[in-house]
Amino acid sequence: ESEADGAAGLTDALRRLAAFVASGQGQPGARRNAIAYLGGTAGRGGDLVFDVIASAFKNERAAGLRRTAGDALSDLGDERAAGLATAALADRSTLVRWRAARILGELGEGVAVTAALKQAQFDEKAFECAFEMKDAARKVALRSEGRDGGARGPMWKQIQDGLAEGDAA
């Protein structure tokens, strides 16, 4: 099998996983695994993968699957996730609201995001969500000011980038 065939196979596999997730059918555990796997394809899945995960984050009935889709959005590190996360601050599920705040802490930018987080925190009844919203607002504000402590992107990516910088030094 040539390298080109391998790349074509990967594309086909990603398309099949994306179609499975988009179908809304199948066992929840299998769907959760598919969503999580797609989240790990940063840089390879393009708009197709992002759109399928974004749809799952917005539309899945099960809160656990919406939260997994939020994890996957975070793993993708795509800035478009911030708008979805801002809307999800009002989700009926504590799991999803917590994940939405976390996404904004990683990817959110600007005064409007900080204001949305502060308003959501004010309205929030669950301590863990309010705490995450407050921390996310702090990170977004630090980034906006160009100060330390507001690193951008998911933690695994920050660690990976830091290790790569250390190797280059």
GROMACS .gro file of C-alpha atoms in nm, residues 17-18 20-24 31-32 34-36 38 48-73 84 88 91-92 96:
model
   44
   17LEU     CA    1  -1.703   0.832   1.105
   18ALA     CA    2  -1.840   1.177   1.031
   20PHE     CA    3  -2.201   0.788   1.140
   21VAL     CA    4  -2.203   1.077   1.388
   22ALA     CA    5  -2.418   1.293   1.158
   23SER     CA    6  -2.674   1.012   1.118
   24GLY     CA    7  -2.780   1.037   1.481
   31ARG     CA    8  -2.126   0.751   1.883
   32ARG     CA    9  -1.931   0.891   2.178
   34ALA     CA   10  -1.662   0.833   1.708
   35ILE     CA   11  -1.706   1.194   1.824
   36ALA     CA   12  -1.399   1.168   2.047
   38LEU     CA   13  -1.296   1.293   1.526
   48LEU     CA   14  -1.653   1.828   0.744
   49VAL     CA   15  -1.527   1.711   1.082
   50PHE     CA   16  -1.578   2.049   1.250
   51ASP     CA   17  -1.934   2.079   1.118
   52VAL     CA   18  -2.033   1.729   1.232
   53ILE     CA   19  -1.890   1.781   1.581
   54ALA     CA   20  -2.047   2.127   1.604
   55SER     CA   21  -2.385   1.981   1.511
   56ALA     CA   22  -2.349   1.711   1.776
   57PHE     CA   23  -2.256   1.977   2.035
   58LYS     CA   24  -2.569   2.176   1.951
   59ASN     CA   25  -2.820   1.901   1.875
   60GLU     CA   26  -2.750   1.570   2.048
   61ARG     CA   27  -3.028   1.476   2.289
   62ALA     CA   28  -2.797   1.313   2.544
   63ALA     CA   29  -2.600   1.559   2.756
   64GLY     CA   30  -2.304   1.318   2.773
   65LEU     CA   31  -2.276   1.317   2.395
   66ARG     CA   32  -2.303   1.698   2.381
   67ARG     CA   33  -2.028   1.721   2.641
   68THR     CA   34  -1.810   1.475   2.444
   69ALA     CA   35  -1.869   1.689   2.134
   70GLY     CA   36  -1.752   1.988   2.340
   71ASP     CA   37  -1.437   1.797   2.434
   72ALA     CA   38  -1.384   1.722   2.064
   73LEU     CA   39  -1.431   2.088   1.969
   84LEU     CA   40  -2.098   2.764   1.977
   88ALA     CA   41  -2.404   2.665   2.514
   91ASP     CA   42  -2.756   2.470   2.795
   92ARG     CA   43  -2.988   2.278   3.029
   96VAL     CA   44  -2.239   2.108   2.877
   0.00000   0.00000   0.00000
